[in-house]
Short mmCIF file of C-alpha atoms in Angstrom, two decimals:
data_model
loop_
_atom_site.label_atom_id
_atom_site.label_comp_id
_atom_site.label_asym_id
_atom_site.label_seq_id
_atom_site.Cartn_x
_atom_site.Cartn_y
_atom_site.Cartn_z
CA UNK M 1 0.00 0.00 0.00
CA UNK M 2 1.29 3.86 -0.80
CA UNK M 3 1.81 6.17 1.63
CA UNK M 4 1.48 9.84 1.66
CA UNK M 5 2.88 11.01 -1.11
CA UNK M 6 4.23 14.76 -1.04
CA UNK M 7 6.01 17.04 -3.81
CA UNK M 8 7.74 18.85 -4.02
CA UNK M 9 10.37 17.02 -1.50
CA UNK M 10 13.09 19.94 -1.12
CA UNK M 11 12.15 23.79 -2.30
CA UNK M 12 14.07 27.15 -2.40
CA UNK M 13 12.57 29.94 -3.07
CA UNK M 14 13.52 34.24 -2.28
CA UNK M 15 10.99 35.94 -0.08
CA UNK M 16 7.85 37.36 -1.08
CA UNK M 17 8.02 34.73 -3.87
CA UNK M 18 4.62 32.22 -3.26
CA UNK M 19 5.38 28.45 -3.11
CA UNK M 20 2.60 25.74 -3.14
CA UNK M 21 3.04 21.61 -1.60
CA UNK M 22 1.16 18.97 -3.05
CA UNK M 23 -0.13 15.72 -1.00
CA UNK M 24 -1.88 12.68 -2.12
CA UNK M 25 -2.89 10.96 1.66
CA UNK M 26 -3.15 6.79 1.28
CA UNK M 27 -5.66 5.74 -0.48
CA UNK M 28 -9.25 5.61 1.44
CA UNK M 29 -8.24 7.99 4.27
CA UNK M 30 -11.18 10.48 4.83
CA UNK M 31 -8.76 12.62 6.97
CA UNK M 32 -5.99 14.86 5.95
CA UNK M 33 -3.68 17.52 7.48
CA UNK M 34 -1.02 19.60 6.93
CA UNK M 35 1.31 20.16 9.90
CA UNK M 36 4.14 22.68 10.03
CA UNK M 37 7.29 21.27 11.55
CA UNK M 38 10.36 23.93 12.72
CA UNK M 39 13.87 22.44 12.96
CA UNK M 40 14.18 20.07 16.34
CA UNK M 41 10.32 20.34 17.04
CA UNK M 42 7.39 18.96 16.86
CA UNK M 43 4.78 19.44 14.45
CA UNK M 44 2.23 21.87 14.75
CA UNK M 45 -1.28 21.54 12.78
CA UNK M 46 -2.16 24.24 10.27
CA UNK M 47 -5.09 22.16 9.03
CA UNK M 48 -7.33 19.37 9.13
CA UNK M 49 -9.67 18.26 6.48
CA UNK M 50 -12.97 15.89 6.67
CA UNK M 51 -13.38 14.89 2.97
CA UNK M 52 -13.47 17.92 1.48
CA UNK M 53 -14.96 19.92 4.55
CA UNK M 54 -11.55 22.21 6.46
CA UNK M 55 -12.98 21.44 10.17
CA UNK M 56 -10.04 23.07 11.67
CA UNK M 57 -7.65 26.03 10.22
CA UNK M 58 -7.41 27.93 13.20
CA UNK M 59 -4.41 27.95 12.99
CA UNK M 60 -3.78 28.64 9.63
CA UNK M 61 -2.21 31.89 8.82
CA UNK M 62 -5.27 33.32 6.45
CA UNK M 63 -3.61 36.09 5.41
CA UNK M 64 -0.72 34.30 3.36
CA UNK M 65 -1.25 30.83 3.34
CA UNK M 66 -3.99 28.81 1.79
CA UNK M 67 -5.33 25.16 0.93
CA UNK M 68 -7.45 23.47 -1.12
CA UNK M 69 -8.66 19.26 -0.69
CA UNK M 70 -10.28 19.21 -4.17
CA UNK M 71 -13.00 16.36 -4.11
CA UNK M 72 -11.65 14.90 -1.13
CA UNK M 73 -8.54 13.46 -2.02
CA UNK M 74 -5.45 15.07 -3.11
CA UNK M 75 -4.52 18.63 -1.41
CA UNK M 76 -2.28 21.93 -2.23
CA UNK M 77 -1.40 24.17 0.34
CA UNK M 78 -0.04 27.76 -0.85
CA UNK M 79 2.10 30.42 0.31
CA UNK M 80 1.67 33.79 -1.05
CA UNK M 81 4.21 35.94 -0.86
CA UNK M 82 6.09 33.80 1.21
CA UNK M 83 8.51 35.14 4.31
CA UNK M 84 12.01 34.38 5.69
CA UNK M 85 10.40 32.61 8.60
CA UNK M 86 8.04 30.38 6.69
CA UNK M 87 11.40 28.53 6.14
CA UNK M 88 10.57 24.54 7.87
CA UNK M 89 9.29 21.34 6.84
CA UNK M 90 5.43 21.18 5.63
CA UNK M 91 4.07 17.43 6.45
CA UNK M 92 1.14 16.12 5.19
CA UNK M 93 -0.50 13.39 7.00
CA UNK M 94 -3.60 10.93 6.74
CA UNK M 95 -5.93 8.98 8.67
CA UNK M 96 -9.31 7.30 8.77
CA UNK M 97 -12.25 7.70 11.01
CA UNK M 98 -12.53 5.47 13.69
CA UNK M 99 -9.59 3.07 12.65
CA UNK M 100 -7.25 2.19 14.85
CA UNK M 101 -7.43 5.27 16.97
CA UNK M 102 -6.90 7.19 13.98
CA UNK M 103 -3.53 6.98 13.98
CA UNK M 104 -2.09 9.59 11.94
CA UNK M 105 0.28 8.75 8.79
CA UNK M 106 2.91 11.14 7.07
CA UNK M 107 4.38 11.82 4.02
CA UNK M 108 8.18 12.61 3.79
CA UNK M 109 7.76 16.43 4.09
CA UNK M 110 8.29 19.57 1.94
CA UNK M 111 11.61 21.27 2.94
CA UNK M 112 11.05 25.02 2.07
CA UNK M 113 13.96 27.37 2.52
CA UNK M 114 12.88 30.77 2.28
CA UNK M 115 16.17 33.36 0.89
CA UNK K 1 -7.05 21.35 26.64
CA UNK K 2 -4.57 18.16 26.22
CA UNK K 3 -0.75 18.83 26.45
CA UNK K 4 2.45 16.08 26.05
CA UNK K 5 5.43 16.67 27.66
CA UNK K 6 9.10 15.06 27.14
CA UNK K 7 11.09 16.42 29.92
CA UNK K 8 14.81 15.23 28.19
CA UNK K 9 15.64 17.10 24.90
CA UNK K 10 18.26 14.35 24.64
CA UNK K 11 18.77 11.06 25.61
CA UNK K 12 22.44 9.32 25.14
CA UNK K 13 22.76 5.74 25.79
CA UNK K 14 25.25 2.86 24.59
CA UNK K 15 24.65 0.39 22.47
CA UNK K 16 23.33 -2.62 23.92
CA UNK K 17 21.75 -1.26 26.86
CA UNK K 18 18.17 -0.70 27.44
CA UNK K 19 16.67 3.02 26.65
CA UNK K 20 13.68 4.74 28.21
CA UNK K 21 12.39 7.94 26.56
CA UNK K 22 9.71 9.68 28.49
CA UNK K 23 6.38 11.16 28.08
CA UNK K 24 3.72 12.31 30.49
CA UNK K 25 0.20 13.45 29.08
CA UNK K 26 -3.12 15.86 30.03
CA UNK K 27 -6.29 14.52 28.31
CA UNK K 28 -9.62 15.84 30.09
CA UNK K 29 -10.74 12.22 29.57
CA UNK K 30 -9.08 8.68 28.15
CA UNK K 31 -6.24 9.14 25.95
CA UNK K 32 -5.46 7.88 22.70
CA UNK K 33 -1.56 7.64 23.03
CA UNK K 34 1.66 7.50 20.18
CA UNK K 35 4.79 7.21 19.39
CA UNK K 36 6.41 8.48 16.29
CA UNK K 37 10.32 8.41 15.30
CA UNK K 38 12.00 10.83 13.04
CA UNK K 39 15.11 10.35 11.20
CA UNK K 40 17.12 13.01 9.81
CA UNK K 41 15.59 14.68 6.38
CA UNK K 42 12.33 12.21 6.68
CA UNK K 43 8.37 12.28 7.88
CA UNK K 44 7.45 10.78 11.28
CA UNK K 45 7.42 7.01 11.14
CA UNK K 46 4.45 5.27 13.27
CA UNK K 47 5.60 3.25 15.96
CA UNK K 48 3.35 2.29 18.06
CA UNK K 49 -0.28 2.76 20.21
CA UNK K 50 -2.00 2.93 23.27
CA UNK K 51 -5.68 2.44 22.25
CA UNK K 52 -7.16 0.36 25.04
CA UNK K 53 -6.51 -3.55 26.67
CA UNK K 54 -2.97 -4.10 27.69
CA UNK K 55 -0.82 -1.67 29.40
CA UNK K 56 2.18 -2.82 27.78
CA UNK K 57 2.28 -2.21 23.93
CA UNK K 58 4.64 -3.60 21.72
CA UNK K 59 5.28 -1.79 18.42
CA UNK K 60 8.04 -1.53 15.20
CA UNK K 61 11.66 -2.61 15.39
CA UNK K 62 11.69 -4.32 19.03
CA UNK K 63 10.12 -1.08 20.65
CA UNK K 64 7.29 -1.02 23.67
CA UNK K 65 5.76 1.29 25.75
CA UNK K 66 3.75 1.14 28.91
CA UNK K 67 0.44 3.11 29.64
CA UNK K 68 0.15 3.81 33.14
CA UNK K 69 -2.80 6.07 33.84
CA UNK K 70 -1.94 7.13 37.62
CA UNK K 71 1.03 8.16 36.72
CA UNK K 72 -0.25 10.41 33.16
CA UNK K 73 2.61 8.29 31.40
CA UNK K 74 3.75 6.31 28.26
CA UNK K 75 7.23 5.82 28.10
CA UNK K 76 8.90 4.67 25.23
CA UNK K 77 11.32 1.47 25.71
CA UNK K 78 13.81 -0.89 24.41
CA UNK K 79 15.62 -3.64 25.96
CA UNK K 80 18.93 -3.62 23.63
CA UNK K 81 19.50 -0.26 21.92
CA UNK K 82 21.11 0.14 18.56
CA UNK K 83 23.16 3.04 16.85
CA UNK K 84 20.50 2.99 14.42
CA UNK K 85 17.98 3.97 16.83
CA UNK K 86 19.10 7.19 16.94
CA UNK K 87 16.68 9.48 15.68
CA UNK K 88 14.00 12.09 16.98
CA UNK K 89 11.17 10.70 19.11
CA UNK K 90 7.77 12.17 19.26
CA UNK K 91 4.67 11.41 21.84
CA UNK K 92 1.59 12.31 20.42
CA UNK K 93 -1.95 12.20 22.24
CA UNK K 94 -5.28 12.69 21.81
CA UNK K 95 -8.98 12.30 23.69
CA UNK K 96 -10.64 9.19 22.74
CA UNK K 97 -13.54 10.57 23.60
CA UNK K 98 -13.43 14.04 21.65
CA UNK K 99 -13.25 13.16 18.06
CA UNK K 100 -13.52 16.93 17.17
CA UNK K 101 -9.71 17.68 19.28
CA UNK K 102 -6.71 17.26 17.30
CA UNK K 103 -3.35 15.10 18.11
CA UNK K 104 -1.18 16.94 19.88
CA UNK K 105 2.57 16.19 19.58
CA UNK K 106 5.39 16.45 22.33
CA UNK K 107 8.20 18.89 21.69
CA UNK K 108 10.55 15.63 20.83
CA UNK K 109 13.81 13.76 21.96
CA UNK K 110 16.95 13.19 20.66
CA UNK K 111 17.96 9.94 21.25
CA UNK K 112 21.74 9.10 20.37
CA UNK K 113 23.04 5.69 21.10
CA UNK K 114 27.01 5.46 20.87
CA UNK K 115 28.74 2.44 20.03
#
């Protein structure tokens, strides 16, 4: 079975350019985030999706960032214009309803580097 | 509002002998409990689960960890550590009885083991 699958893997980019991560979550998983990870931390959710439905983007940063989950499966989440301390890894993750506990399953990350 | 704390940053230990990495949880009700390793430029890797039943959990590449609810706890073990443990550890937990709250992860530990 495929995991999540996230592109693009490494990005550089100068400030105030915009930037935008693609995940496709494992196949059949009704539940998909986006997490923001800073160097030696631990992730930190930007957004959770229900099928197609954003139940939680609190804390989102509206202004500049967005996301999209497109008839429930695959999802983009933008940065526009993007800042020097956006720079950090972007994880997407995946999950089904009442399986397991929901235990939560991640994709390899998008490293951004912000110039 | 749930919380995970890992109270060591880093963890060294030799090769061979057993490793603990610690994690003590607030959940308003019954917790849903994780563990997720990171190694360096990846996602976080599922390890293992607390969902219910036995105390003791046993999970991915010879790890376990043990629930113990008077105690808020669900520390990470191995009897016989290897240099290729080392990595970044992450609790995660969440309310098993609040679908609507969102994992929350620890802040992480490093774990080196030296040969």
């Amino acid at each position: 079975e495929a995991g999540v699958v996230q592109s693009p893997r490494y990005k550089i980019i100068e400030k105030k350019q915009p930037v935008a991560f693609w995940c496709n979550p494992i196949s059949g998983h009704n539940t998909l985030y986006w997490y923001l990870q800073n160097l030696g931390q631990g992730p930190e959710l930007l957004i959770r999706y229900e099928n197609e439905e954003a139940v939680d983007d609190s804390q989102l940063p509206k202004d500049r960032f967005s996301a999209e989950r497109l008839k429930g499966v695959d999802s983009t989440l933008k940065i526009q214009p993007a800042e020097l301390g956006d720079s950090a890894v972007y994880l997407c993750a995946s999950s089904l309803f009442g399986q397991g506990g929901d235990t939560i399953y991640f994709g390899e990350g998008s490293w951004l580097t912000v110039v | 509002a749930q919380s995970v704390a890992q109270p060591e940053d880093q963890v060294n230990v030799a090769e061979g002998n057993p490793l603990t990495v610690k994690c003590t949880y607030s959940v308003s009700g019954n917790p849903y409990l994780f563990w997720y390793v990171q190694y360096p430029n990846r996602g976080l890797q599922f390890l293992l689960k607390y969902i219910t039943g036995d105390n003791l959990v046993k999970g991915s590449y010879g790890f376990e960890a043990e629930f113990n609810k008077s105690q808020t706890s669900f520390h990470l073990k191995k009897p016989s550590a290897l240099v290729s443990d080392s990595a970044l550890y992450f609790c995660a937990v969440r309310d098993k009885g609040n679908y609507g709250q969102n994992f929350v992860f620890g802040p992480g530990t490093r774990l080196s083991v030296l040969p």
